Amino acid sequence: MVSNATFAEIAALAGDPARANMLIAMMDGRALTASELAQLAGIAPQTASGHLAKLTTSGLIAVEQQGRHRYHRLGSAAVARMLESILQVAAEGSSEQRSRLVTGPRDVALREARTCYDHLAGKLGVALADAMVANGHVELAADAGLLTRRGLTLMNRLGIDVAAQRGKRVLCRPCLDWSERRSHLAGFVGAAICTHCFAEGWIRRVKGTRAVAVTPKGQRAFREKFGVSDC
């Protein structure tokens, strides 16, 4: 059982403004260098190194060595879910947000489509989940998901090997969307679809943010392969 002291330690680490900026920057699933994270957090590289060391020790981030470079990414999908939940609570607790009845990020691009760690979120992510449920590809409950036989056939058509992932991670689960307040698709299925969309050129990253833009090719693909009409 997690102790109160450990809980408080994790909360304090994530709650520091500079560290929070760096953690949120890694929410798009990419690995970033210390210099890039320092710039995004608006702090000196030496200061960033100290923060990153604490985040690494706690398991909130992981470090990968590639040649002379060290890259930092979120430690796990659980860390991403924690950050997304904090963002949601923060948005709901803001008196300004409540008075304006606005949920989620103010940035229109982030509200339309973004990555939530390794899967799609925003209006696009929710529309994708809705379409896959409507077409019988997945079944989603409040806290669990199921990939159906029709869904398995769809994944096979996309060239995604589901069998190889059995037992390695949750295949399919809902993730409450910060801005839409409805579920988008997470787990292996959500991550695999997101990766496939990038690889096929259906979506592209918006520089300097975790927002993504749907390409004309992607609009056709989302409509024809998933039944998503509004993207």
Rosetta silent file (secondary structure, phi, psi, omega in degrees, C-alpha in Angstrom):
SEQUENCE: MVSNATFAEIAALAGDPARANMLIAMMDGRALTASELAQLAGIAPQTASGHLAKLTTSGLIAVEQQGRHRYHRLGSAAVARMLESILQVAAEGSSEQRSRLVTGPRDVALREARTCYDHLAGKLGVALADAMVANGHVELAADAGLLTRRGLTLMNRLGIDVAAQRGKRVLCRPCLDWSERRSHLAGFVGAAICTHCFAEGWIRRVKGTRAVAVTPKGQRAFREKFGVSDC
SCORE:     score description
SCORE:     0.000 S_00000001
   1 L     0.000  135.781 -179.199    0.000    0.000    0.000 S_00000001
   2 L   -71.129  132.242 -179.536    1.276    3.447   -0.935 S_00000001
   3 L   -79.997  159.896  176.913    2.113    5.564    2.091 S_00000001
   4 H   -61.862  -33.952 -179.437    0.891    9.108    2.595 S_00000001
   5 H   -65.246  -41.450  178.542    4.505   10.264    2.497 S_00000001
   6 H   -66.416  -41.512  176.602    5.048    8.738   -0.944 S_00000001
   7 H   -57.358  -47.526 -178.879    1.794   10.250   -2.176 S_00000001
   8 H   -64.394  -36.291  179.756    2.878   13.671   -0.930 S_00000001
   9 H   -64.909  -45.449  179.104    6.307   13.273   -2.526 S_00000001
  10 H   -63.909  -42.473 -179.967    4.842   12.494   -5.962 S_00000001
  11 H   -62.634  -41.016 -179.937    2.352   15.343   -5.643 S_00000001
  12 H   -67.303  -39.140  179.593    5.117   17.787   -4.708 S_00000001
  13 H   -63.931  -45.237 -179.349    7.310   16.681   -7.590 S_00000001
  14 H   -74.061  -22.972 -174.129    4.518   17.112  -10.142 S_00000001
  15 H   -83.004  -15.620  177.174    3.303   20.336   -8.511 S_00000001
  16 L   -65.083  131.042 -175.742    6.436   22.413   -9.000 S_00000001
  17 H   -54.021  -44.134 -178.992    5.709   24.862  -11.888 S_00000001
  18 H   -66.472  -45.555  179.604    8.918   24.133  -13.800 S_00000001
  19 H   -66.098  -37.011  177.984    8.588   20.382  -13.419 S_00000001
  20 H   -60.947  -42.283  178.500    4.889   20.573  -14.309 S_00000001
  21 H   -61.360  -40.513 -179.721    5.769   22.379  -17.549 S_00000001
  22 H   -69.438  -41.327  179.261    8.289   19.697  -18.443 S_00000001
  23 H   -63.188  -43.919  179.650    5.916   16.846  -17.639 S_00000001
  24 H   -65.297  -33.810  177.663    3.118   18.371  -19.707 S_00000001
  25 H   -63.226  -28.624 -179.762    5.566   18.882  -22.592 S_00000001
  26 H   -88.620    2.915 -178.445    6.161   15.121  -22.589 S_00000001
  27 H   -68.373  -12.751  178.344    2.427   14.382  -22.718 S_00000001
  28 H   -85.323    3.526  175.149    2.611   13.954  -26.495 S_00000001
  29 L    88.408   -8.464 -178.347    4.587   10.744  -25.985 S_00000001
  30 L   -83.699  155.849  174.762    7.832   11.981  -27.504 S_00000001
  31 L   -93.635  133.571 -175.567   11.240   11.807  -25.844 S_00000001
  32 E  -124.362  151.919  178.027   12.900   15.199  -25.384 S_00000001
  33 L   -79.407  165.426  178.063   16.402   16.318  -24.458 S_00000001
  34 H   -61.792  -38.083  179.667   17.200   18.254  -21.290 S_00000001
  35 H   -63.981  -43.240  179.219   17.905   21.364  -23.374 S_00000001
  36 H   -63.913  -41.759 -179.732   14.530   21.159  -25.101 S_00000001
  37 H   -68.816  -35.884  176.970   12.743   20.670  -21.781 S_00000001
  38 H   -62.266  -43.177  179.768   14.652   23.566  -20.193 S_00000001
  39 H   -64.382  -43.375 -179.615   13.552   25.844  -23.021 S_00000001
  40 H   -65.972  -32.912 -179.745    9.926   24.704  -22.758 S_00000001
  41 H   -85.992  -11.049 -179.972    9.964   25.240  -18.978 S_00000001
  42 L    71.198   35.433 -179.509   11.688   28.634  -19.266 S_00000001
  43 L  -129.165  167.200  179.865   14.549   27.689  -16.953 S_00000001
  44 L   -71.769  150.121  178.932   18.327   27.373  -17.186 S_00000001
  45 H   -55.059  -38.927  179.847   19.778   24.027  -18.361 S_00000001
  46 H   -64.094  -40.121  178.129   21.529   23.513  -15.019 S_00000001
  47 H   -65.940  -40.895  179.572   18.246   23.999  -13.163 S_00000001
  48 H   -61.487  -39.336 -179.433   16.477   21.634  -15.548 S_00000001
  49 H   -59.848  -40.971  178.259   19.078   18.915  -14.885 S_00000001
  50 H   -64.899  -43.118  178.542   18.296   19.014  -11.169 S_00000001
  51 H   -63.768  -43.760 -177.599   14.558   18.788  -11.787 S_00000001
  52 H   -65.286  -35.313  177.758   14.972   15.933  -14.273 S_00000001
  53 H   -62.194  -42.895  179.306   17.113   13.970  -11.830 S_00000001
  54 H   -66.382  -40.970 -179.875   14.346   14.138   -9.213 S_00000001
  55 H   -66.610  -35.324  178.966   11.677   13.156  -11.733 S_00000001
  56 H   -69.262  -45.087 -179.921   13.778   10.211  -12.905 S_00000001
  57 H   -59.503  -36.738 -178.195   14.448    8.946   -9.380 S_00000001
  58 H   -78.218  -14.203 -177.158   10.723    9.019   -8.609 S_00000001
  59 L    88.015    2.485  178.708    9.840    7.096  -11.783 S_00000001
  60 L   -69.175  -29.408  174.828    7.746    9.937  -13.206 S_00000001
  61 E  -131.210  161.173  176.244   10.049   10.037  -16.223 S_00000001
  62 E  -123.049  151.092 -177.975   12.407    7.575  -17.881 S_00000001
  63 E  -115.607  134.534  176.821   15.721    8.323  -19.596 S_00000001
  64 E  -119.172  132.190  178.299   16.968    6.751  -22.807 S_00000001
  65 E   -97.717  126.709  176.369   20.574    6.970  -23.946 S_00000001
  66 E  -135.180  102.169 -175.089   21.172    7.175  -27.686 S_00000001
  67 L    65.170 -127.447  179.391   24.777    7.830  -28.596 S_00000001
  68 L   -85.848   -6.465 -172.413   25.882   11.001  -26.856 S_00000001
  69 E  -104.209  146.778  175.385   22.341   12.161  -26.233 S_00000001
  70 E  -114.870  128.768 -177.925   19.955   11.472  -23.360 S_00000001
  71 E  -115.970  140.898 -176.225   16.243   11.615  -24.038 S_00000001
  72 E  -114.559  136.216  175.763   13.513   11.969  -21.444 S_00000001
  73 E  -141.136  166.877  177.766    9.946   10.667  -21.678 S_00000001
  74 E   -60.572  145.226 -174.481    7.102    9.999  -19.254 S_00000001
  75 L   -67.574  -28.183 -178.045    7.765    6.954  -17.127 S_00000001
  76 L  -168.120  169.931  175.424    4.535    5.151  -17.983 S_00000001
  77 H   -64.782  -28.819  178.920    0.992    5.481  -19.259 S_00000001
  78 H   -63.953  -36.375  177.765   -0.083    5.716  -15.606 S_00000001
  79 H   -65.975  -41.277  178.543    1.899    8.950  -15.255 S_00000001
  80 H   -62.367  -41.554  178.674    0.165   10.342  -18.339 S_00000001
  81 H   -64.440  -38.279  177.750   -3.241    9.434  -16.897 S_00000001
  82 H   -61.010  -46.100 -178.467   -2.314   11.142  -13.639 S_00000001
  83 H   -65.431  -41.952  179.173   -1.343   14.345  -15.467 S_00000001
  84 H   -62.421  -39.174  179.270   -4.482   14.298  -17.617 S_00000001
  85 H   -67.267  -40.088  178.087   -6.603   13.883  -14.477 S_00000001
  86 H   -63.737  -41.287  178.127   -4.844   16.770  -12.731 S_00000001
  87 H   -61.233  -39.768  179.925   -5.437   18.972  -15.785 S_00000001
  88 H   -66.025  -46.772  179.220   -9.104   18.036  -15.697 S_00000001
  89 H   -62.100  -40.906  179.984   -9.457   18.780  -11.977 S_00000001
  90 H   -63.058  -40.545 -179.851   -7.588   22.072  -12.416 S_00000001
  91 H   -67.279  -41.482 -179.354   -9.898   23.106  -15.250 S_00000001
  92 H   -69.781  -27.835 -177.516  -13.033   22.216  -13.304 S_00000001
  93 H   -85.800   -7.394 -178.617  -11.772   24.038  -10.214 S_00000001
  94 L   -78.345  124.043  179.819  -11.047   27.288  -12.019 S_00000001
  95 H   -63.535  -33.187  179.551  -13.648   29.961  -11.242 S_00000001
  96 H   -66.717  -42.809  179.540  -12.945   31.587  -14.609 S_00000001
  97 H   -64.316  -41.412 -178.400  -13.595   28.321  -16.446 S_00000001
  98 H   -64.140  -39.597 -177.073  -16.803   27.705  -14.481 S_00000001
  99 H   -70.243  -28.545 -178.567  -18.152   31.166  -15.194 S_00000001
 100 H   -96.563   -3.146 -179.138  -17.479   30.844  -18.907 S_00000001
 101 L    53.668   43.123  177.987  -18.657   27.205  -19.103 S_00000001
 102 L  -114.706  132.102  177.844  -15.507   26.252  -21.000 S_00000001
 103 L  -114.069  150.866  175.017  -13.776   22.931  -20.431 S_00000001
 104 L    76.966 -165.567 -175.037  -10.291   21.853  -21.365 S_00000001
 105 L   -70.126  148.748  177.647   -7.589   23.863  -23.117 S_00000001
 106 L   -74.428  -28.783 -179.035   -8.257   27.313  -24.553 S_00000001
 107 L   -63.256  119.367 -177.090   -6.153   26.515  -27.626 S_00000001
 108 H   -60.426  -40.099 -179.052   -8.624   25.575  -30.367 S_00000001
 109 H   -61.723  -39.594  178.705   -6.122   23.231  -32.033 S_00000001
 110 H   -67.765  -34.974  179.106   -5.666   21.282  -28.781 S_00000001
 111 H   -69.957  -34.739 -177.875   -9.407   20.988  -28.351 S_00000001
 112 H   -71.476  -51.566 -177.400   -9.853   19.697  -31.899 S_00000001
 113 L  -160.947  132.760  179.705   -7.164   17.003  -31.899 S_00000001
 114 E  -155.251  169.827  171.923   -4.160   16.204  -29.746 S_00000001
 115 E   -96.585  139.077  173.237   -2.168   13.309  -28.399 S_00000001
 116 E  -111.924   88.080 -172.441   -2.816   12.089  -24.869 S_00000001
 117 L    64.652  -94.334 -176.043    0.531   10.369  -24.285 S_00000001
 118 L  -119.651   12.943  179.317    0.350    7.678  -26.994 S_00000001
 119 E  -135.599  171.740 -174.634   -3.251    7.906  -28.210 S_00000001
 120 E   -86.217  140.274 -179.830   -5.594   10.446  -29.829 S_00000001
 121 E  -135.957 -174.796 -176.541   -7.679   12.871  -27.777 S_00000001
 122 H    79.867 -166.540 -178.972   -9.837   15.944  -28.247 S_00000001
 123 H   -58.166  -38.600  179.659  -12.823   16.022  -30.597 S_00000001
 124 H   -64.151  -46.886 -179.175  -11.024   13.717  -33.024 S_00000001
 125 H   -61.646  -41.986  179.671  -10.225   11.127  -30.356 S_00000001
 126 H   -68.466  -41.059  179.029  -13.783   11.108  -29.012 S_00000001
 127 H   -63.525  -38.018  177.640  -15.265   10.939  -32.536 S_00000001
 128 H   -63.890  -45.913  178.376  -12.991    7.987  -33.320 S_00000001
 129 H   -61.692  -44.021  179.492  -14.102    6.168  -30.158 S_00000001
 130 H   -59.638  -43.917 -177.905  -17.762    6.908  -30.911 S_00000001
 131 H   -66.380  -40.345 -178.674  -17.431    5.586  -34.459 S_00000001
 132 H   -69.429  -33.487  174.682  -15.668    2.402  -33.368 S_00000001
 133 H   -68.733  -46.992 -177.935  -18.373    1.750  -30.756 S_00000001
 134 H   -61.525  -33.809 -178.654  -21.173    2.471  -33.248 S_00000001
 135 L   -91.497    5.815  175.706  -19.634    0.125  -35.815 S_00000001
 136 L    75.975   21.083  179.525  -19.147   -2.666  -33.315 S_00000001
 137 L   -84.229  -34.044  177.413  -15.358   -2.543  -33.287 S_00000001
 138 E  -138.516  158.463  171.819  -15.038   -1.897  -29.558 S_00000001
 139 E  -123.043  128.077 -177.680  -17.252   -1.943  -26.496 S_00000001
 140 E  -119.765  131.129  172.413  -16.548    0.632  -23.804 S_00000001
 141 L  -109.375 -170.582 -176.125  -17.800    0.692  -20.225 S_00000001
 142 L   -61.880  -38.374 -175.592  -17.040    3.243  -17.518 S_00000001
 143 L  -136.917   19.628 -178.963  -13.634    1.795  -16.723 S_00000001
 144 L  -151.363  159.835  179.225  -13.051   -1.064  -19.174 S_00000001
 145 E  -142.506  159.543 -179.255  -13.018   -1.801  -22.874 S_00000001
 146 E  -138.228  129.499  172.215  -13.280   -4.763  -25.224 S_00000001
 147 E   -87.488  120.374 -176.725  -11.969   -5.230  -28.750 S_00000001
 148 L   -83.771  176.142  176.173  -14.613   -7.236  -30.631 S_00000001
 149 H   -62.355  -39.219  176.979  -14.130   -9.709  -33.467 S_00000001
 150 H   -64.273  -37.264  177.648  -15.100   -6.980  -35.913 S_00000001
 151 H   -66.516  -39.025  177.560  -12.540   -4.748  -34.271 S_00000001
 152 H   -63.004  -40.589  176.929   -9.874   -7.423  -34.583 S_00000001
 153 H   -61.937  -42.230  177.986  -10.681   -7.704  -38.290 S_00000001
 154 H   -61.298  -45.900 -179.923  -10.313   -3.927  -38.641 S_00000001
 155 H   -61.827  -40.001  177.879   -6.944   -3.973  -36.875 S_00000001
 156 H   -63.066  -39.926  178.280   -5.758   -6.786  -39.135 S_00000001
 157 H   -63.184  -32.165  178.960   -6.800   -4.782  -42.203 S_00000001
 158 L   -80.383   -8.065 -179.356   -4.721   -1.890  -40.904 S_00000001
 159 L    83.960   22.735 -179.292   -1.729   -4.208  -40.476 S_00000001
 160 L  -100.537  120.860 -176.711   -1.749   -4.000  -36.680 S_00000001
 161 L   -86.439   98.559 -179.390   -0.775   -7.243  -34.933 S_00000001
 162 L   -75.190  -37.507 -175.890   -2.996   -7.491  -31.874 S_00000001
 163 H   -58.658  -34.720 -177.727   -2.019  -11.069  -31.012 S_00000001
 164 H   -68.407  -16.077 -176.598    1.587  -10.047  -30.387 S_00000001
 165 H   -99.654   -5.557 -176.143    0.440   -7.663  -27.644 S_00000001
 166 L   -60.153  127.276  178.932   -1.710  -10.045  -25.618 S_00000001
 167 L    88.252  -12.199 -178.100   -0.628  -10.007  -22.001 S_00000001
 168 L   -87.514  -36.675  176.795    1.782   -7.093  -22.473 S_00000001
 169 L  -157.907  167.491  177.992   -0.651   -4.254  -21.819 S_00000001
 170 L   -60.102  129.300 -177.439   -4.371   -3.560  -21.654 S_00000001
 171 L   -68.927  -45.215 -171.803   -5.741   -3.990  -25.165 S_00000001
 172 L  -150.930  130.650  176.582   -8.555   -1.471  -24.983 S_00000001
 173 E  -154.757  154.967  175.957   -9.821    0.944  -22.345 S_00000001
 174 E   -81.429  151.645  174.935  -11.651    4.283  -22.160 S_00000001
 175 E  -134.130  119.329 -176.233   -9.815    7.447  -21.150 S_00000001
 176 E   -64.802  122.979 -176.630  -11.904   10.412  -20.017 S_00000001
 177 L   -76.969  129.916 -176.418  -11.147   13.304  -22.341 S_00000001
 178 L   -59.695  -42.676 -175.639  -10.060   16.467  -20.584 S_00000001
 179 L   -92.973  -35.497 -176.214  -11.809   18.856  -22.969 S_00000001
 180 L   -87.067  -18.508 -178.976  -14.731   16.799  -24.298 S_00000001
 181 L    61.685   23.735  174.401  -15.667   15.234  -20.917 S_00000001
 182 L  -135.136  169.990 -172.091  -16.361   11.983  -22.760 S_00000001
 183 E   -83.347  139.230  163.594  -14.187    8.964  -23.411 S_00000001
 184 E  -110.431  179.855 -170.005  -11.598    8.537  -26.101 S_00000001
 185 E   -99.444  126.060  178.780   -9.799    5.264  -26.812 S_00000001
 186 E  -123.509 -162.171 -175.463   -6.634    4.254  -24.948 S_00000001
 187 H    78.645 -171.259 -178.962   -4.745    1.026  -24.308 S_00000001
 188 H   -59.178  -41.487 -177.510   -2.845   -0.841  -27.019 S_00000001
 189 H   -62.150  -47.429  178.995   -5.608   -0.313  -29.584 S_00000001
 190 H   -61.981  -42.198 -179.651   -5.684    3.451  -29.088 S_00000001
 191 H   -67.204  -41.962 -178.495   -1.887    3.691  -29.171 S_00000001
 192 H   -65.424  -40.049  178.327   -1.554    1.472  -32.243 S_00000001
 193 H   -64.897  -42.519  178.804   -4.143    3.471  -34.178 S_00000001
 194 H   -60.793  -46.840  178.948   -2.408    6.733  -33.268 S_00000001
 195 H   -60.932  -41.913  179.721    0.980    5.380  -34.383 S_00000001
 196 H   -63.379  -40.324 -179.663   -0.574    4.092  -37.609 S_00000001
 197 H   -63.314  -40.212  176.420   -2.168    7.487  -38.322 S_00000001
 198 H   -65.891  -45.135 -176.589    1.213    9.226  -38.027 S_00000001
 199 H   -63.675  -34.733 -178.507    2.952    6.596  -40.158 S_00000001
 200 L   -86.155   -4.688 -179.323    0.331    6.831  -42.905 S_00000001
 201 L    77.364   22.752  178.697    0.371   10.627  -42.960 S_00000001
 202 L   -80.732  -27.318  176.207   -3.229   10.911  -41.800 S_00000001
 203 E  -135.136  157.479  175.735   -2.236   13.283  -39.029 S_00000001
 204 E  -139.431  152.707 -179.694    0.783   15.503  -38.398 S_00000001
 205 E   -74.171  145.172  172.573    2.117   17.215  -35.321 S_00000001
 206 L   -93.432  120.512 -172.716    1.602   20.943  -34.821 S_00000001
 207 L   -56.039  134.304  175.621    5.011   22.385  -33.959 S_00000001
 208 L    80.827   10.862 -178.644    5.491   23.475  -30.364 S_00000001
 209 L  -155.194  166.881  175.434    2.366   21.771  -29.016 S_00000001
 210 L   -93.317   12.119  172.979    0.831   18.332  -28.625 S_00000001
 211 E   -69.935  151.287  174.295   -1.965   19.294  -30.996 S_00000001
 212 E  -126.602  152.757  177.906   -2.217   17.349  -34.255 S_00000001
 213 E  -113.809  138.783  178.150   -3.721   18.342  -37.575 S_00000001
 214 E   -86.340  127.214  179.761   -5.686   15.975  -39.791 S_00000001
 215 L   -81.406  163.633  175.312   -4.416   15.956  -43.381 S_00000001
 216 H   -55.366  -38.670  176.234   -6.732   15.726  -46.432 S_00000001
 217 H   -62.811  -39.241  178.973   -5.557   12.118  -46.792 S_00000001
 218 H   -67.462  -37.574  177.990   -6.439   11.569  -43.154 S_00000001
 219 H   -58.418  -42.901  178.075   -9.921   13.023  -43.562 S_00000001
 220 H   -66.237  -43.203 -177.023  -10.649   10.418  -46.227 S_00000001
 221 H   -65.516  -44.092  179.707   -9.081    7.629  -44.171 S_00000001
 222 H   -63.418  -35.699  179.561  -10.979    8.448  -40.972 S_00000001
 223 H   -72.274  -47.171 -173.337  -14.215    8.562  -42.953 S_00000001
 224 H   -79.225  -35.700 -174.184  -13.664    5.410  -45.024 S_00000001
 225 H   -93.754  -29.886 -176.711  -11.883    3.163  -42.510 S_00000001
 226 H  -117.075  -17.634 -177.556  -13.490    4.213  -39.227 S_00000001
 227 L    83.783   20.570  177.458  -16.698    6.016  -40.181 S_00000001
 228 L   -86.994  113.364 -174.350  -15.630    9.336  -38.644 S_00000001
 229 L   -90.852  -29.964 -174.231  -17.426   11.986  -40.692 S_00000001
 230 L  -112.185   92.974  177.544  -16.479   15.186  -38.874 S_00000001
 231 L  -149.479    0.000    0.000  -12.702   15.619  -38.650 S_00000001
